[in-house]
Amino acid sequence: IKMHPFKTQNVTAYSAALYIMPKMKNLLTFILLIIGLKMFATPQIPDILIYNGKEYEWSGYSPAFKYFELNNFQPPEKAVITTGNYSVFIMTYEIIDKKLYLIDVEIEVEQESEYGSDYPPDLVSKSVFKNYFPNQKRVLMDFYSNVQVIPYGEIIEVTKNDWTDIHWEDYLVFEIKNGAVTTEFDLNYKQFKRLKRKQFAAFKKTSEYPKAIEAEKENIESSFHNPKLRWDISAVFWHHLIYRKRG
């Protein structure tokens, strides 16, 4: 693996805005804000989700990294680490027939500059999916259960009482159980905000809420070094989404 310190990416820092809320009334909101600001400071090349034929930036915990870790899959020697991609791999997922699949794995490699060998090499993306899955077209993420939030569209700023609240225009929300999408929403930011408040209020009333806060505090302390490998703290916020809805 090579380190390429001069490569940066001008990618949208979606995590910051997703978790900024008008008033920090509780510890969880504070933690969400800190997570967002940390990721805003070091934007990374995002993983990709293909849904209904469209590409979206994957937000938060990326499950294929856990799969690679469990199977001890190592990056090729020619893979380049950059300031825009400390995780080395760039994963592409697709939801097909309501199931979440990994369909591609890319790395960045050096290539001779188009201006000649006297110039620093260019970085280009290269698929290495077949290196790890030579006989498969896609891999079902059947170990993964979570509520996945994918913000997309334009960024909207709403100012009220001298506080600016930042949103994305729209949000995809998926409840995933063992790789299967059991529930999905496509919401504008006002609908998303209402749903978020409703689910959080319900979750705060459960006995699991204080336990989740402590667990996530430990996660933050132990795994800030790699955003893609960190368990997505939004799972706490959205915990039991459908269960609470039915209850």
Tab-separated table of C-alpha atoms in Angstrom, residues 13-176:
chain	number	residue	atom	x	y	z
A	13	ALA	CA	-19.532	16.216	4.242
A	14	TYR	CA	-23.009	14.828	4.671
A	15	SER	CA	-22.500	13.524	8.173
A	16	ALA	CA	-22.107	16.998	9.658
A	17	ALA	CA	-25.355	18.433	8.422
A	18	LEU	CA	-27.377	15.275	8.979
A	19	TYR	CA	-26.770	15.353	12.696
A	20	ILE	CA	-26.919	19.105	13.422
A	21	MET	CA	-30.158	19.851	15.280
A	22	PRO	CA	-31.647	23.153	16.450
A	23	LYS	CA	-31.098	22.628	20.204
A	24	MET	CA	-28.747	20.275	22.031
A	25	LYS	CA	-31.284	19.098	24.620
A	26	ASN	CA	-29.605	15.795	25.453
A	27	LEU	CA	-26.341	13.898	25.347
A	28	LEU	CA	-27.188	11.962	22.202
A	29	THR	CA	-27.690	15.136	20.215
A	30	PHE	CA	-24.323	16.368	21.443
A	31	ILE	CA	-22.653	13.117	20.378
A	32	LEU	CA	-24.287	13.290	16.964
A	33	LEU	CA	-23.023	16.830	16.511
A	34	ILE	CA	-19.464	15.873	17.461
A	35	ILE	CA	-19.526	12.933	15.045
A	36	GLY	CA	-20.640	15.233	12.245
A	37	LEU	CA	-17.986	17.856	12.925
A	38	LYS	CA	-15.210	15.262	13.070
A	39	MET	CA	-16.194	13.839	9.708
A	40	PHE	CA	-16.644	17.313	8.251
A	41	ALA	CA	-12.988	18.050	9.098
A	42	THR	CA	-11.686	15.059	7.115
A	43	PRO	CA	-14.021	14.417	4.165
A	44	GLN	CA	-13.539	11.023	2.577
A	45	ILE	CA	-14.390	9.582	-0.821
A	46	PRO	CA	-17.852	8.134	-0.161
A	47	ASP	CA	-18.990	4.628	-0.846
A	48	ILE	CA	-21.862	4.351	-3.318
A	49	LEU	CA	-25.429	3.020	-3.164
A	50	ILE	CA	-27.331	2.268	-6.364
A	51	TYR	CA	-31.077	2.356	-5.754
A	52	ASN	CA	-33.736	2.283	-8.462
A	53	GLY	CA	-31.052	2.917	-11.056
A	54	LYS	CA	-29.671	6.062	-9.393
A	55	GLU	CA	-26.407	6.573	-7.525
A	56	TYR	CA	-26.314	7.990	-3.992
A	57	GLU	CA	-23.489	8.615	-1.542
A	58	TRP	CA	-23.520	5.947	1.142
A	59	SER	CA	-23.705	7.563	4.575
A	60	GLY	CA	-22.147	6.232	7.765
A	61	TYR	CA	-21.117	2.680	8.610
A	62	SER	CA	-20.143	0.661	5.533
A	63	PRO	CA	-20.869	-3.045	6.177
A	64	ALA	CA	-18.520	-4.532	3.568
A	65	PHE	CA	-15.551	-3.356	5.636
A	66	LYS	CA	-16.666	-5.671	8.418
A	67	TYR	CA	-16.966	-8.495	5.892
A	68	PHE	CA	-13.412	-7.828	4.687
A	69	GLU	CA	-12.149	-7.705	8.258
A	70	LEU	CA	-13.784	-11.022	9.192
A	71	ASN	CA	-12.325	-12.693	6.092
A	72	ASN	CA	-8.918	-11.051	6.493
A	73	PHE	CA	-9.058	-9.519	3.009
A	74	GLN	CA	-6.023	-7.275	2.522
A	75	PRO	CA	-5.599	-4.443	-0.027
A	76	PRO	CA	-3.367	-5.070	-3.049
A	77	GLU	CA	0.171	-3.709	-2.746
A	78	LYS	CA	-0.471	-1.213	-5.533
A	79	ALA	CA	-3.386	0.377	-3.644
A	80	VAL	CA	-2.762	4.006	-2.689
A	81	ILE	CA	-3.863	5.548	0.598
A	82	THR	CA	-4.806	9.213	0.217
A	83	THR	CA	-5.976	11.939	2.546
A	84	GLY	CA	-9.324	11.582	0.798
A	85	ASN	CA	-9.533	7.817	1.324
A	86	TYR	CA	-7.866	6.475	4.456
A	87	SER	CA	-9.981	3.328	4.179
A	88	VAL	CA	-8.238	2.311	0.903
A	89	PHE	CA	-11.336	0.563	-0.479
A	90	ILE	CA	-14.333	2.260	-2.098
A	91	MET	CA	-17.410	0.040	-1.886
A	92	THR	CA	-20.419	0.089	-4.204
A	93	TYR	CA	-23.713	-1.384	-3.010
A	94	GLU	CA	-26.971	-1.961	-4.836
A	95	ILE	CA	-30.448	-2.771	-3.584
A	96	ILE	CA	-31.834	-5.498	-5.860
A	97	ASP	CA	-35.234	-7.096	-5.191
A	98	LYS	CA	-35.218	-5.542	-1.707
A	99	LYS	CA	-31.847	-7.000	-0.759
A	100	LEU	CA	-28.566	-5.204	-0.150
A	101	TYR	CA	-25.624	-6.434	-2.220
A	102	LEU	CA	-21.991	-5.460	-2.570
A	103	ILE	CA	-21.411	-5.211	-6.321
A	104	ASP	CA	-18.005	-3.569	-6.658
A	105	VAL	CA	-14.813	-2.831	-4.731
A	106	GLU	CA	-12.396	-0.190	-5.988
A	107	ILE	CA	-8.988	1.100	-4.995
A	108	GLU	CA	-6.944	4.044	-6.206
A	109	VAL	CA	-3.709	3.325	-8.101
A	110	GLU	CA	-1.015	5.464	-9.641
A	111	GLN	CA	-0.899	5.964	-13.379
A	112	GLU	CA	1.586	7.932	-15.438
A	113	SER	CA	0.454	11.517	-15.845
A	114	GLU	CA	-1.159	12.434	-19.141
A	115	TYR	CA	1.456	15.185	-19.353
A	116	GLY	CA	4.359	12.726	-19.228
A	117	SER	CA	6.732	11.052	-16.805
A	118	ASP	CA	8.201	14.362	-15.647
A	119	TYR	CA	4.971	15.109	-13.819
A	120	PRO	CA	3.583	13.501	-10.640
A	121	PRO	CA	1.492	10.404	-11.414
A	122	ASP	CA	-2.269	10.603	-11.670
A	123	LEU	CA	-4.550	8.601	-9.406
A	124	VAL	CA	-7.238	6.479	-11.047
A	125	SER	CA	-9.843	4.097	-9.673
A	126	LYS	CA	-9.457	0.390	-10.345
A	127	SER	CA	-11.957	-2.385	-9.631
A	128	VAL	CA	-10.605	-5.257	-7.528
A	129	PHE	CA	-13.925	-6.995	-6.858
A	130	LYS	CA	-12.845	-10.150	-8.710
A	131	ASN	CA	-9.683	-10.341	-6.588
A	132	TYR	CA	-11.862	-11.272	-3.633
A	133	PHE	CA	-14.952	-12.751	-5.295
A	134	PRO	CA	-13.724	-14.424	-8.523
A	135	ASN	CA	-16.886	-16.472	-9.046
A	136	GLN	CA	-19.545	-13.985	-7.927
A	137	LYS	CA	-21.253	-11.000	-9.529
A	138	ARG	CA	-22.502	-9.670	-6.206
A	139	VAL	CA	-22.371	-10.521	-2.515
A	140	LEU	CA	-25.408	-10.369	-0.234
A	141	MET	CA	-24.774	-8.432	2.971
A	142	ASP	CA	-26.792	-10.993	4.931
A	143	PHE	CA	-24.965	-10.295	8.208
A	144	TYR	CA	-26.031	-6.631	8.212
A	145	SER	CA	-28.986	-5.274	10.184
A	146	ASN	CA	-29.415	-1.554	10.690
A	147	VAL	CA	-31.455	1.507	9.797
A	148	GLN	CA	-29.597	3.212	6.963
A	149	VAL	CA	-30.141	6.909	6.234
A	150	ILE	CA	-28.995	8.292	2.863
A	151	PRO	CA	-29.277	12.089	2.483
A	152	TYR	CA	-29.347	13.467	-1.064
A	153	GLY	CA	-30.237	16.527	-3.106
A	154	GLU	CA	-29.448	20.150	-2.379
A	155	ILE	CA	-28.414	21.453	1.031
A	156	ILE	CA	-31.076	23.632	2.640
A	157	GLU	CA	-30.396	26.181	5.390
A	158	VAL	CA	-33.295	27.248	7.600
A	159	THR	CA	-32.635	30.122	10.042
A	160	LYS	CA	-34.929	30.642	13.014
A	161	ASN	CA	-34.260	32.506	16.264
A	162	ASP	CA	-30.636	33.134	15.236
A	163	TRP	CA	-30.007	29.397	14.752
A	164	THR	CA	-29.324	27.961	11.316
A	165	ASP	CA	-30.527	24.405	10.826
A	166	ILE	CA	-28.903	22.550	7.917
A	167	HIS	CA	-30.724	19.818	5.995
A	168	TRP	CA	-30.467	17.918	2.777
A	169	GLU	CA	-33.389	18.302	0.429
A	170	ASP	CA	-34.379	14.613	0.639
A	171	TYR	CA	-33.575	11.441	2.574
A	172	LEU	CA	-33.782	7.743	1.855
A	173	VAL	CA	-34.386	5.650	4.961
A	174	PHE	CA	-34.048	1.861	4.900
A	175	GLU	CA	-34.600	-0.662	7.645
A	176	ILE	CA	-32.330	-3.595	6.835
